[in-house]
PDB file of C-alpha atoms in Angstrom:
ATOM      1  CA  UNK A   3      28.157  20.339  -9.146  1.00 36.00           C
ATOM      2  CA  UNK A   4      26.423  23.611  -9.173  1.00 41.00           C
ATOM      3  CA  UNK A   5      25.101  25.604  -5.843  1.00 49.00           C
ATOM      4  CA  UNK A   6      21.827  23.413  -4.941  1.00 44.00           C
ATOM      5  CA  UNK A   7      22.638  20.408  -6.154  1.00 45.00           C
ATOM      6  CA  UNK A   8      23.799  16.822  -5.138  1.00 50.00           C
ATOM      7  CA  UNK A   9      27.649  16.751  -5.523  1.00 55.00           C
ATOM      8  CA  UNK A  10      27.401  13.170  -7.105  1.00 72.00           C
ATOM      9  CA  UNK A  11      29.321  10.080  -7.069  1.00 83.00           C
ATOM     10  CA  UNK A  12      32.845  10.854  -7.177  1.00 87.00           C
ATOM     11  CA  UNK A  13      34.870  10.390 -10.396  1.00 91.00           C
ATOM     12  CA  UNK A  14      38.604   9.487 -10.159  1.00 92.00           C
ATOM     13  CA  UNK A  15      40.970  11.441 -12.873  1.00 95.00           C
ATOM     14  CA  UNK A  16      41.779  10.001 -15.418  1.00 98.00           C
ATOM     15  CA  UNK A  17      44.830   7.915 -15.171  1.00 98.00           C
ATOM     16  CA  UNK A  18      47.311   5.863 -18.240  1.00 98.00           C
ATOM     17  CA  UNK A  19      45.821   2.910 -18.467  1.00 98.00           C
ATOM     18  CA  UNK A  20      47.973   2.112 -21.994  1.00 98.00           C
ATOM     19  CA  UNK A  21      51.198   3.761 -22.822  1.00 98.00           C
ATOM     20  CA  UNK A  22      51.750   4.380 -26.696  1.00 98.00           C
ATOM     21  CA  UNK A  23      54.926   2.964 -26.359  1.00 98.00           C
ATOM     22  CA  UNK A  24      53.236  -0.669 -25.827  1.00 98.00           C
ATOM     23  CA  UNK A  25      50.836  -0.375 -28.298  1.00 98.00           C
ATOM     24  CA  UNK A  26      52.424   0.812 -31.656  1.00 98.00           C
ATOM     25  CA  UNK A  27      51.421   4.636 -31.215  1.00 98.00           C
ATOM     26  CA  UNK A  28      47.972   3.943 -29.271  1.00 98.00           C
ATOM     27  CA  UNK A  29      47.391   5.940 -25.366  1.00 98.00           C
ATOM     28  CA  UNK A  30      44.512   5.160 -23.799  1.00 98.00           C
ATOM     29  CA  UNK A  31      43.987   6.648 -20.309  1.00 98.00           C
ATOM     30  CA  UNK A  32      40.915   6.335 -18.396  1.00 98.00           C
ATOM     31  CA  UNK A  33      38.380   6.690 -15.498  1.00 98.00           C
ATOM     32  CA  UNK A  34      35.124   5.094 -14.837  1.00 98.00           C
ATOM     33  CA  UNK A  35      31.874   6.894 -13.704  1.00 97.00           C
ATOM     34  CA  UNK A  36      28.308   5.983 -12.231  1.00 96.00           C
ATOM     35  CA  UNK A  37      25.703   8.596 -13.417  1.00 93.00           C
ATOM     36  CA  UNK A  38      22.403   7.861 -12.322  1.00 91.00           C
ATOM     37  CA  UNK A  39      22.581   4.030 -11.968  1.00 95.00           C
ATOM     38  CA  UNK A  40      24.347   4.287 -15.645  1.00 96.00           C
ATOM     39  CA  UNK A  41      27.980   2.677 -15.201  1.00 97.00           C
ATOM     40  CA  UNK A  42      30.682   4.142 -18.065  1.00 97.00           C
ATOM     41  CA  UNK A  43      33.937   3.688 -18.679  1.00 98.00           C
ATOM     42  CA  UNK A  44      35.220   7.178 -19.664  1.00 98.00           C
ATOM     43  CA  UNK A  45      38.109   7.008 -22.609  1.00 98.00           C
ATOM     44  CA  UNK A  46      40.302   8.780 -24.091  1.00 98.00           C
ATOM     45  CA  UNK A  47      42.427   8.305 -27.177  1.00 98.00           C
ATOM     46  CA  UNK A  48      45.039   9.420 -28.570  1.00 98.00           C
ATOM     47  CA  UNK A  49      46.881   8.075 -31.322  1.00 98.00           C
ATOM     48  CA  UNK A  50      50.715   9.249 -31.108  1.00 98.00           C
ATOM     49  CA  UNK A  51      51.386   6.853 -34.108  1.00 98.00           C
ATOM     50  CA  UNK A  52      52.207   8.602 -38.246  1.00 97.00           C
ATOM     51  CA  UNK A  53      49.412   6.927 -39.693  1.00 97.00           C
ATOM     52  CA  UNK A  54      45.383   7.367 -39.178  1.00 98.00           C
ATOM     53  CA  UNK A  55      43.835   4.709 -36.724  1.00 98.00           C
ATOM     54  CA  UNK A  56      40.334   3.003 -37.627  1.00 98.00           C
ATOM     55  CA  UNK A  57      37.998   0.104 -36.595  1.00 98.00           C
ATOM     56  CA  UNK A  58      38.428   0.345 -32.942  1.00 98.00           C
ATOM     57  CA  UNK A  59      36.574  -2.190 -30.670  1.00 98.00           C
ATOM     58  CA  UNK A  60      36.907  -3.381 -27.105  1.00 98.00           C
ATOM     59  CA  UNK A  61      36.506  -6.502 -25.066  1.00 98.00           C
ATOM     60  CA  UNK A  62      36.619  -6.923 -21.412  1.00 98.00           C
ATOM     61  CA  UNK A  63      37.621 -10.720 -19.929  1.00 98.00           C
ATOM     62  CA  UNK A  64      35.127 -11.963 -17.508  1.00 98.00           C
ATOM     63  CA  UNK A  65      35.952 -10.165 -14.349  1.00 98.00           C
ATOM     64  CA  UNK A  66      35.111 -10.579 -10.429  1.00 98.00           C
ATOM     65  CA  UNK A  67      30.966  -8.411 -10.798  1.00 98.00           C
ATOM     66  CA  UNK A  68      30.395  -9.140 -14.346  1.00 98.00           C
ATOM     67  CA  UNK A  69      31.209  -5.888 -15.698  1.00 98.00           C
ATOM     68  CA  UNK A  70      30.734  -6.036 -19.662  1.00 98.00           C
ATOM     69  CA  UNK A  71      30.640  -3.499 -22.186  1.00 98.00           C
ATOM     70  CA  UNK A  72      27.143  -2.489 -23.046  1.00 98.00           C
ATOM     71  CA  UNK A  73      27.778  -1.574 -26.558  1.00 96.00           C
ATOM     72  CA  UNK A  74      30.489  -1.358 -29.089  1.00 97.00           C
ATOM     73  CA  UNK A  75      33.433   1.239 -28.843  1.00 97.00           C
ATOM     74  CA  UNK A  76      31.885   4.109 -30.697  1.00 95.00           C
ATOM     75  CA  UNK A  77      34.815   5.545 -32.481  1.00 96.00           C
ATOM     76  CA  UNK A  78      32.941   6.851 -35.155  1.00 92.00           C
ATOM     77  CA  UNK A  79      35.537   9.125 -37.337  1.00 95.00           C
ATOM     78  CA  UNK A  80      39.500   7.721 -38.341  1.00 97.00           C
ATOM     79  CA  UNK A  81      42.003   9.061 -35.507  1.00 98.00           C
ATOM     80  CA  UNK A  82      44.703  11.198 -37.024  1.00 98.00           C
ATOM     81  CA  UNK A  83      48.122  11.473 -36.032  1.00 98.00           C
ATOM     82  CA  UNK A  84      48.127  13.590 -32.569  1.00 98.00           C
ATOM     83  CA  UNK A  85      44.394  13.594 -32.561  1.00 98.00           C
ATOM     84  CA  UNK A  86      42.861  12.727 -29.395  1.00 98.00           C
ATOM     85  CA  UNK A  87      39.401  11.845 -28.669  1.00 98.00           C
ATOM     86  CA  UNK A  88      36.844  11.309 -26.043  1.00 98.00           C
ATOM     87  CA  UNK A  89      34.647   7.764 -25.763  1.00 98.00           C
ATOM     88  CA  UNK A  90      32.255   7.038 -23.473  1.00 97.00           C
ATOM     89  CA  UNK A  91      31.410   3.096 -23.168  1.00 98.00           C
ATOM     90  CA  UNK A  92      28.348   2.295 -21.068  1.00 98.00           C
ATOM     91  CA  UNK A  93      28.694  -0.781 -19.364  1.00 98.00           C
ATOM     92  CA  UNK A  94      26.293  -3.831 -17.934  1.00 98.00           C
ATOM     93  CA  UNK A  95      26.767  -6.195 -14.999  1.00 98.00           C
ATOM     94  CA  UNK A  96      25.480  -9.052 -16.730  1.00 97.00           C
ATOM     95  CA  UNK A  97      28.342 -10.243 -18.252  1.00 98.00           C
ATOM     96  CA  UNK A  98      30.357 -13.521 -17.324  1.00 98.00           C
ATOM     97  CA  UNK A  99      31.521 -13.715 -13.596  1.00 98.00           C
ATOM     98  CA  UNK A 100      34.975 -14.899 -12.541  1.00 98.00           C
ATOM     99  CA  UNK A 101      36.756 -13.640  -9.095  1.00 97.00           C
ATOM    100  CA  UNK A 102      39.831 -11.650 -10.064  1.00 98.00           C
ATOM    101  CA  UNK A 103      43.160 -11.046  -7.989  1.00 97.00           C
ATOM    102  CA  UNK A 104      42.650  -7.978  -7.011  1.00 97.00           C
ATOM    103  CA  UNK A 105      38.820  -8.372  -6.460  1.00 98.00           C
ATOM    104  CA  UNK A 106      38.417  -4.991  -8.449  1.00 98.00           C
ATOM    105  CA  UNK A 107      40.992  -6.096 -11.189  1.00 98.00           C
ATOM    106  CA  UNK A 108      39.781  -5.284 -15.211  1.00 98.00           C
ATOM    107  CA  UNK A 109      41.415  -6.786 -18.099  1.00 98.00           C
ATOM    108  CA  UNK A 110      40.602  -5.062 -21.128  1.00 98.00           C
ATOM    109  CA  UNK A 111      41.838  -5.708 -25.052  1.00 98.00           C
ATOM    110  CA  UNK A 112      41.116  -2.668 -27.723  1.00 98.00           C
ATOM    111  CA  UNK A 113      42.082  -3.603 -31.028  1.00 98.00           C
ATOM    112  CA  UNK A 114      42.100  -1.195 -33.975  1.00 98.00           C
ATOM    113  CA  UNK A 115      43.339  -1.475 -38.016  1.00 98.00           C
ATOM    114  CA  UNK A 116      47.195  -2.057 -36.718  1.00 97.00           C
ATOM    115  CA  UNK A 117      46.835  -4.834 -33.789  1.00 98.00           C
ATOM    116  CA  UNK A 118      45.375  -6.203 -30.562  1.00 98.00           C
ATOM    117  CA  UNK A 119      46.474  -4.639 -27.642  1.00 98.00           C
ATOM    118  CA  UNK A 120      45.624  -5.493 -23.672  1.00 98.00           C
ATOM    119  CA  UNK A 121      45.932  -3.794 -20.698  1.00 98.00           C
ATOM    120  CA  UNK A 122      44.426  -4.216 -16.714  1.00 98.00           C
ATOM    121  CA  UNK A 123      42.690  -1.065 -14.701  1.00 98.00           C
ATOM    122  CA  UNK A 124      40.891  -1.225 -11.429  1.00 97.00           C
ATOM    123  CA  UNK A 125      37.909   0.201 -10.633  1.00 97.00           C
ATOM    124  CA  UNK A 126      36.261   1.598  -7.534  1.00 96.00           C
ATOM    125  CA  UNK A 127      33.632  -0.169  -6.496  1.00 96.00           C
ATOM    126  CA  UNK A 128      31.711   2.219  -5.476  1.00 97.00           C
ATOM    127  CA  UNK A 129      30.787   1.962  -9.406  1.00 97.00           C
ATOM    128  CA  UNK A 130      29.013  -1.316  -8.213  1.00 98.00           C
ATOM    129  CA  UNK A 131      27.166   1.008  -5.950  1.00 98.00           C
ATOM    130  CA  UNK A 132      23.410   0.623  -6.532  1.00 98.00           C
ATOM    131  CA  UNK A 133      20.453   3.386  -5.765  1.00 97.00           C
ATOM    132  CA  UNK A 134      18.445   1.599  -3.863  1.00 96.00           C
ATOM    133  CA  UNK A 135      20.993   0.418  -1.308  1.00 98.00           C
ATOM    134  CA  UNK A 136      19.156   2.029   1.113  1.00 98.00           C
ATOM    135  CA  UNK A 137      18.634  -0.583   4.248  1.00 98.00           C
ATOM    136  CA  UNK A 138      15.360  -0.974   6.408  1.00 97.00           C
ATOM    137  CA  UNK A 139      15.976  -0.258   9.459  1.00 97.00           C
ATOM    138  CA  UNK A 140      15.186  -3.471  11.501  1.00 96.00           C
ATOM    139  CA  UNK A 141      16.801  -5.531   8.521  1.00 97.00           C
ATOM    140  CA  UNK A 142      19.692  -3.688   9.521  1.00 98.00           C
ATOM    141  CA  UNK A 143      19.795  -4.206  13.239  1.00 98.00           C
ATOM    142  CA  UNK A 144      19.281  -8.236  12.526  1.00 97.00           C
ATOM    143  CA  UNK A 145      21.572  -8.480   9.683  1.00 98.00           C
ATOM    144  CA  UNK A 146      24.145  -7.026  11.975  1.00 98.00           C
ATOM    145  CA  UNK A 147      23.714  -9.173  14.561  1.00 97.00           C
ATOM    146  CA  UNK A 148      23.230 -12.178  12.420  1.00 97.00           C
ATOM    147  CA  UNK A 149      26.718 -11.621  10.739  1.00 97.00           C
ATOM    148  CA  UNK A 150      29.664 -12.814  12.920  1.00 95.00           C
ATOM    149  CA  UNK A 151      32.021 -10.902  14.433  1.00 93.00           C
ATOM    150  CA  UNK A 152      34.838 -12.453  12.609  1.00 95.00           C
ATOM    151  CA  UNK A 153      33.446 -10.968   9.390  1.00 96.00           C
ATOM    152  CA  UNK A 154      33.545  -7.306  10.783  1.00 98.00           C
ATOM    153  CA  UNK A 155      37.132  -5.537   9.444  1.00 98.00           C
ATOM    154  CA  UNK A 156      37.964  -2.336  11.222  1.00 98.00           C
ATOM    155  CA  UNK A 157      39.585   0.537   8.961  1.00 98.00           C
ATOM    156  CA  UNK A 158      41.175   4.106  10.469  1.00 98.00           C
ATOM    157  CA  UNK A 159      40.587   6.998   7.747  1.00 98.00           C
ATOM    158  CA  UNK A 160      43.201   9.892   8.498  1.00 97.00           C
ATOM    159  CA  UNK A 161      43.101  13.341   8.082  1.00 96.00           C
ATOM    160  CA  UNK A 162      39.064  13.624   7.679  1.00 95.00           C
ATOM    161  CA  UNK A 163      37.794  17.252   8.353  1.00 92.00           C
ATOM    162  CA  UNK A 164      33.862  16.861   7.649  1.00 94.00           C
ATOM    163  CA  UNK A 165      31.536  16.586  10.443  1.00 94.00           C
ATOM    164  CA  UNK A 166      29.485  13.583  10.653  1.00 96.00           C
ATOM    165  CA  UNK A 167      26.508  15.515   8.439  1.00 96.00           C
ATOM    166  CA  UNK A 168      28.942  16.500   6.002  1.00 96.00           C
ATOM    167  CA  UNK A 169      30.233  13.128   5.714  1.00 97.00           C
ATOM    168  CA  UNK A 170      26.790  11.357   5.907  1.00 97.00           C
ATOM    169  CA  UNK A 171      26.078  13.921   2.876  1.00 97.00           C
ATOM    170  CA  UNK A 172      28.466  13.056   0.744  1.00 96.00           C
ATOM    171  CA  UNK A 173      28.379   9.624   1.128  1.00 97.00           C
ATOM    172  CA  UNK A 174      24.785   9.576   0.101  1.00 97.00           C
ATOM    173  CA  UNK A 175      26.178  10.735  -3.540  1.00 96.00           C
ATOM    174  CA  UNK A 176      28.071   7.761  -3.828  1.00 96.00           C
ATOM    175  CA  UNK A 177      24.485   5.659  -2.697  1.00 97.00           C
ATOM    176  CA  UNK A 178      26.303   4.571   0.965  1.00 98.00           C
ATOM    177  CA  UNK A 179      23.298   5.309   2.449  1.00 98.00           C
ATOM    178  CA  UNK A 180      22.565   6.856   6.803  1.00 98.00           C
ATOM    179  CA  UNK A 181      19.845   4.469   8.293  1.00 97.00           C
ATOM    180  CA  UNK A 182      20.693   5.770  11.935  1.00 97.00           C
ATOM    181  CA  UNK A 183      23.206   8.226  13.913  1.00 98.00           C
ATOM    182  CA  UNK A 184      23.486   7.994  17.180  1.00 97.00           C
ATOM    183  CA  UNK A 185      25.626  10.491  19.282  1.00 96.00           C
ATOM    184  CA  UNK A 186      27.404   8.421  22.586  1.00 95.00           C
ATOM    185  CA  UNK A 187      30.172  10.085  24.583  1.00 93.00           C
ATOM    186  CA  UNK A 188      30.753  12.628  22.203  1.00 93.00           C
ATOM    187  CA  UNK A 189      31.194  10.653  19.675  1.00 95.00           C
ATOM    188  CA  UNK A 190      28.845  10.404  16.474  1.00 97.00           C
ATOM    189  CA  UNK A 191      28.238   6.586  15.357  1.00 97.00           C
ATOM    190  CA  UNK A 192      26.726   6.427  12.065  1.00 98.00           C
ATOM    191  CA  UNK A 193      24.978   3.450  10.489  1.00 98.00           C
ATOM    192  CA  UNK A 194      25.039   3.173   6.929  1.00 98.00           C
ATOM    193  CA  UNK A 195      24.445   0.049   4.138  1.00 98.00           C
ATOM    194  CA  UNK A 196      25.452  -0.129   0.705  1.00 98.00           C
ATOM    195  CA  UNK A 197      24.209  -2.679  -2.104  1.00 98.00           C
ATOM    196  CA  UNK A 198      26.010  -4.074  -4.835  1.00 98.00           C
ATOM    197  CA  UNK A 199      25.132  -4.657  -8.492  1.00 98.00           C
ATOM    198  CA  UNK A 200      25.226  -8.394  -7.665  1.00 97.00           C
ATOM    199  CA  UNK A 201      23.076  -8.322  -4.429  1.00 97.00           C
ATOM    200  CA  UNK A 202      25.796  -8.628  -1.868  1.00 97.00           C
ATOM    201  CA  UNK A 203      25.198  -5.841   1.003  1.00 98.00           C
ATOM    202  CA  UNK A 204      27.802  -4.176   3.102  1.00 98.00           C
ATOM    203  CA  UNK A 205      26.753  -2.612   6.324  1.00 98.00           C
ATOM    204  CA  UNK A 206      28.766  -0.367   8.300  1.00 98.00           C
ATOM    205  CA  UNK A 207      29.527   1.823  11.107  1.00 98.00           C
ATOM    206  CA  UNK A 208      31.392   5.114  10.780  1.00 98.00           C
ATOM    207  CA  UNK A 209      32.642   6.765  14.185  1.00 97.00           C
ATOM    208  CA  UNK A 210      33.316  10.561  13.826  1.00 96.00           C
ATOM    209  CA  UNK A 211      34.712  11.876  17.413  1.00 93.00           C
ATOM    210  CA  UNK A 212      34.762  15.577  17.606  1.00 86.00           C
ATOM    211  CA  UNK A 213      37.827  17.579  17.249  1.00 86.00           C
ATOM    212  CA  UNK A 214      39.645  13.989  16.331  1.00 93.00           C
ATOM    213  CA  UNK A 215      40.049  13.947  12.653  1.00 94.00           C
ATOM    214  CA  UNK A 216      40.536  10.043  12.477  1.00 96.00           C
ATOM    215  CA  UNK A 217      37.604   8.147  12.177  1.00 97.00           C
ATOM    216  CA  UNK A 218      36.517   4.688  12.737  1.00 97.00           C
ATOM    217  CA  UNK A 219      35.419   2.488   9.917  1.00 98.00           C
ATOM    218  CA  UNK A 220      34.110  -0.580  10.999  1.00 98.00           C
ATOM    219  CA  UNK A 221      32.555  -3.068   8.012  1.00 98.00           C
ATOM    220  CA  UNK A 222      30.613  -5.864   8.180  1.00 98.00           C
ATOM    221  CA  UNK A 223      29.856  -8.401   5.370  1.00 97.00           C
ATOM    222  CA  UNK A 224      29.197 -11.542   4.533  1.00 96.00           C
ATOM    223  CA  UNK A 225      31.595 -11.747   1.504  1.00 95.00           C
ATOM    224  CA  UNK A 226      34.464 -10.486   3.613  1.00 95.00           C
ATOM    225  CA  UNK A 227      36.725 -10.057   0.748  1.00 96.00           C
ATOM    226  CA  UNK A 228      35.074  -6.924  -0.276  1.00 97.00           C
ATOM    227  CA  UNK A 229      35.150  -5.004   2.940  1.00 98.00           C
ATOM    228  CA  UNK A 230      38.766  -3.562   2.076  1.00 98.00           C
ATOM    229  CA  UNK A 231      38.016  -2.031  -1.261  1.00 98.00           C
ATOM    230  CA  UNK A 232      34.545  -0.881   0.735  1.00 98.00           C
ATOM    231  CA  UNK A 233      37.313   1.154   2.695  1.00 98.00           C
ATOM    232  CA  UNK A 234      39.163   2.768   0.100  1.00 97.00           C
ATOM    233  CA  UNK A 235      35.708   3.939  -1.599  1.00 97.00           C
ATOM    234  CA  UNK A 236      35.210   5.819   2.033  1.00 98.00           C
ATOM    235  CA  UNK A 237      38.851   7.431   1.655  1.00 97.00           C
ATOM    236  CA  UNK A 238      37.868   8.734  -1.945  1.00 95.00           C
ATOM    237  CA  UNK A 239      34.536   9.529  -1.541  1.00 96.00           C
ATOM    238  CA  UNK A 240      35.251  11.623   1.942  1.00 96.00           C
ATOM    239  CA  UNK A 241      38.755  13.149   0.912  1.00 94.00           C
ATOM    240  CA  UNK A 242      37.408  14.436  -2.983  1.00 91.00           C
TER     241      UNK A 242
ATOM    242  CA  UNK B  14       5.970   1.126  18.901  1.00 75.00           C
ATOM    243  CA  UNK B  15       7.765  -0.939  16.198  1.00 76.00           C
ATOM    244  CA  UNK B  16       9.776   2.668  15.372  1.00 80.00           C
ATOM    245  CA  UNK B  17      10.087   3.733  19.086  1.00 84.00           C
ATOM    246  CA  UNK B  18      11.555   0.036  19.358  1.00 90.00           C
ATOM    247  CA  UNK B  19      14.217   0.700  16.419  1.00 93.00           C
ATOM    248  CA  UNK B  20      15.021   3.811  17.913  1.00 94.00           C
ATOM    249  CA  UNK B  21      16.315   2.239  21.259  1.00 95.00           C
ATOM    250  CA  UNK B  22      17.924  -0.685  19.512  1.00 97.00           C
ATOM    251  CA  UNK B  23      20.014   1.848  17.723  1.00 97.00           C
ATOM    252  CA  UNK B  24      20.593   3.442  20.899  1.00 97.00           C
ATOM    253  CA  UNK B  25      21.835   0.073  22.519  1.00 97.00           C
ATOM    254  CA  UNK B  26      23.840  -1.196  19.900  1.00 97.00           C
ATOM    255  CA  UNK B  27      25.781   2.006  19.802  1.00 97.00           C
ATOM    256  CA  UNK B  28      26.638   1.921  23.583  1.00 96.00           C
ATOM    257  CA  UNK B  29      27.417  -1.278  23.181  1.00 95.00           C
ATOM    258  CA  UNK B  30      29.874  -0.585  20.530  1.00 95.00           C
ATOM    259  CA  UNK B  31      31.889   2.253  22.606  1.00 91.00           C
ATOM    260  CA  UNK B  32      31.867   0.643  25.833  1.00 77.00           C
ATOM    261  CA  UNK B  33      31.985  -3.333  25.126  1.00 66.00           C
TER     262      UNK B  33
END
């Protein structure tokens, strides 16, 4: 973003999620993106085939949060030979639920006038990552308590150079939200919650020691399963 | 008081997380 202004969730590159080669001349690489509470699934196209593509739509299998295409694939114009274009598919969490292997896991079919095509792509879930995750304060301190200490998976990010504001910052733009930082032995502890699209909430403490660029990730959840892909949105979110 | 009461429970549980 520009001087003065939130940095914003952060949006992985787009990556290959369909080689032309398995799909009779289609490449489809892709990224997803939450913009003001507004989940997309950022496309592009290119068609790598000798004759025009048209009448391109897109289905998603049910999938572990319910992600679900909120429209229809708006290709609007024929895709020439070597043409590549941009598509921008806003997406619901409403759609039909069923846990996927990896939790995060996407399976996707595009069809256009030639076939049917399918492909998989995970997702951060920090997409899943609503606005209003914001904890109260005592909820927190009972909710902690009340979850068991079995639940709580401890995570070591590397190489992290931001000091505990800097990192509180820029986790805010991704809507893991500071409800309390407390400095003990040199060491700032940082108490943060995050709320899924689906209601589950995911509270954690962040140690930053000073001079050590290693901190501690501790997570605590009730749905366990999603405390490791919790992780990895900290290692993109704090090293991007 | 119910703030200056969150305050020192935040206070507690992180001393209690760096010296268990």
């Amino acid at each position: 973003g520009s001087v003065g202004m939130p940095a914003g969730a952060y949006v992985p590159p787009k990556s290959v999620w369909l080689p032309a080669m398995k799909a009779k001349g289609l490449e489809i690489s892709g990224t997803f993106a939450r913009r003001s509470g507004v989940i997309q699934m950022e496309l592009s196209l290119t068609n790598k085939a000798m004759s025009v593509m048209t009448d391109f739509a897109i289905q998603f299998n049910r999938n572990s949060f319910g992600l679900a295409p909120a429209g229809p694939l708006q290709v609007l114009t024929p895709l020439s030979p070597n043409q590549t274009i941009e598509v921008s598919l806003p997406l619901s969490t409403s759609g039909p639920v069923m846990k996927m292997e990896p939790l995060n896991n996407l399976q996707v079919a595009v069809k256009n006038n030639i076939d049917v095509f399918y492909f998989s792509c995970q997702y951060p879930i920090s997409l899943l990552f609503v606005e209003d995750g914001k904890m109260e304060r005592q909820v927190f301190l009972a909710t902690w308590k009340d979850i068991p200490n079995d639940n709580e998976a401890q995570f070591v990010i590397k190489d992290c150079h931001l000091n505990s504001d800097a990192a509180s910052s820029k986790l805010q733009g991704s809507n893991i939200f500071t409800i309390a930082k407390r400095t003990v032995d040199n060491q700032d502890m940082l108490y943060q919650s995050i709320k899924l699209t689906n209601g589950i909430w995911v509270l954690t403490e962040l140690r930053v020691q000073g001079g050590n660029p290693s901190y501690t990730l501790s997570v605590k959840c009730r749905a366990s399963e999603v405390s490791q892909f919790v992780y990895q949105c900290y290692e993109l979110v704090l090293k991007n | 008081e119910l703030e200056d009461g969150l305050d020192e429970a935040f206070s507690r549980l992180a001393k209690s997380r760096t010296n268990p």
